[in-house]
């Protein structure tokens, strides 16, 4: 059961990467995509992580809302 839940989580996270347009923007360069994610994780390790999370959450919510409007 745990393996199925983890597989679902990984598929959903991959979907978010696709939804953000990172696959096309990086020409499916996985090292670049990983680098972007590593950079984001480094930002979250700073003292200003709360503000960064708030900013990214708002942008993500807007992106979800925009995607819903297009459907």
mmCIF file of C-alpha atoms in Angstrom:
data_model
loop_
_atom_site.group_PDB
_atom_site.id
_atom_site.type_symbol
_atom_site.label_atom_id
_atom_site.label_comp_id
_atom_site.label_asym_id
_atom_site.label_seq_id
_atom_site.Cartn_x
_atom_site.Cartn_y
_atom_site.Cartn_z
ATOM 1 C CA UNK A 1 0.000 0.000 0.000
ATOM 2 C CA UNK A 2 2.808 2.427 0.868
ATOM 3 C CA UNK A 3 4.486 1.836 -2.496
ATOM 4 C CA UNK A 4 1.281 2.690 -4.343
ATOM 5 C CA UNK A 5 0.887 5.937 -2.364
ATOM 6 C CA UNK A 6 4.504 6.897 -3.074
ATOM 7 C CA UNK A 7 4.083 6.129 -6.777
ATOM 8 C CA UNK A 8 0.977 8.320 -6.904
ATOM 9 C CA UNK A 9 2.827 11.137 -5.133
ATOM 10 C CA UNK A 10 5.726 10.963 -7.593
ATOM 11 C CA UNK A 11 3.363 10.989 -10.578
ATOM 12 C CA UNK A 12 1.540 14.028 -9.180
ATOM 13 C CA UNK A 13 4.821 15.872 -8.551
ATOM 14 C CA UNK A 14 5.944 15.117 -12.105
ATOM 15 C CA UNK A 15 2.639 16.543 -13.282
ATOM 16 C CA UNK A 16 3.373 19.779 -11.446
ATOM 17 C CA UNK A 17 6.715 20.062 -13.224
ATOM 18 C CA UNK A 18 4.907 19.609 -16.544
ATOM 19 C CA UNK A 19 2.128 22.050 -15.570
ATOM 20 C CA UNK A 20 4.748 24.693 -14.747
ATOM 21 C CA UNK A 21 6.120 24.346 -18.277
ATOM 22 C CA UNK A 22 9.574 23.310 -17.114
ATOM 23 C CA UNK A 23 9.816 20.396 -19.522
ATOM 24 C CA UNK A 24 9.382 22.594 -22.578
ATOM 25 C CA UNK A 25 11.356 25.532 -21.174
ATOM 26 C CA UNK A 26 14.382 23.346 -20.438
ATOM 27 C CA UNK A 27 14.021 21.135 -23.517
ATOM 28 C CA UNK A 28 13.474 18.215 -21.111
ATOM 29 C CA UNK A 29 16.957 18.672 -19.633
ATOM 30 C CA UNK A 30 16.626 16.818 -16.351
ATOM 31 C CA UNK A 31 19.866 18.164 -14.923
ATOM 32 C CA UNK A 32 18.528 21.695 -15.410
ATOM 33 C CA UNK A 33 15.184 20.819 -13.836
ATOM 34 C CA UNK A 34 16.944 19.237 -10.864
ATOM 35 C CA UNK A 35 19.170 22.310 -10.611
ATOM 36 C CA UNK A 36 16.080 24.528 -10.440
ATOM 37 C CA UNK A 37 14.632 22.398 -7.666
ATOM 38 C CA UNK A 38 17.932 22.327 -5.758
ATOM 39 C CA UNK A 39 18.093 26.123 -6.030
ATOM 40 C CA UNK A 40 14.545 26.415 -4.669
ATOM 41 C CA UNK A 41 15.434 24.099 -1.772
ATOM 42 C CA UNK A 42 18.488 26.255 -0.992
ATOM 43 C CA UNK A 43 16.261 29.351 -0.843
ATOM 44 C CA UNK A 44 14.005 27.555 1.611
ATOM 45 C CA UNK A 45 16.974 26.917 3.885
ATOM 46 C CA UNK A 46 17.499 30.666 4.405
ATOM 47 C CA UNK A 47 16.038 32.828 7.167
ATOM 48 C CA UNK A 48 13.510 34.294 4.724
ATOM 49 C CA UNK A 49 11.920 30.958 3.852
ATOM 50 C CA UNK A 50 8.497 31.926 5.234
ATOM 51 C CA UNK A 51 8.174 34.856 2.851
ATOM 52 C CA UNK A 52 9.422 32.764 -0.057
ATOM 53 C CA UNK A 53 6.922 30.005 0.681
ATOM 54 C CA UNK A 54 4.088 32.539 0.836
ATOM 55 C CA UNK A 55 5.114 34.049 -2.500
ATOM 56 C CA UNK A 56 5.413 30.658 -4.208
ATOM 57 C CA UNK A 57 2.144 29.415 -2.705
ATOM 58 C CA UNK A 58 0.285 32.458 -4.073
ATOM 59 C CA UNK A 59 1.818 32.010 -7.505
ATOM 60 C CA UNK A 60 0.898 28.330 -7.466
ATOM 61 C CA UNK A 61 -2.664 29.061 -6.422
ATOM 62 C CA UNK A 62 -2.987 31.568 -9.259
ATOM 63 C CA UNK A 63 -1.574 29.029 -11.715
ATOM 64 C CA UNK A 64 -4.094 26.418 -10.575
ATOM 65 C CA UNK A 65 -6.910 28.974 -10.867
ATOM 66 C CA UNK A 66 -5.754 30.007 -14.351
ATOM 67 C CA UNK A 67 -5.633 26.348 -15.426
ATOM 68 C CA UNK A 68 -9.165 25.799 -14.094
ATOM 69 C CA UNK A 69 -10.393 28.865 -16.015
ATOM 70 C CA UNK A 70 -8.969 27.441 -19.258
ATOM 71 C CA UNK A 71 -10.750 24.101 -18.795
#
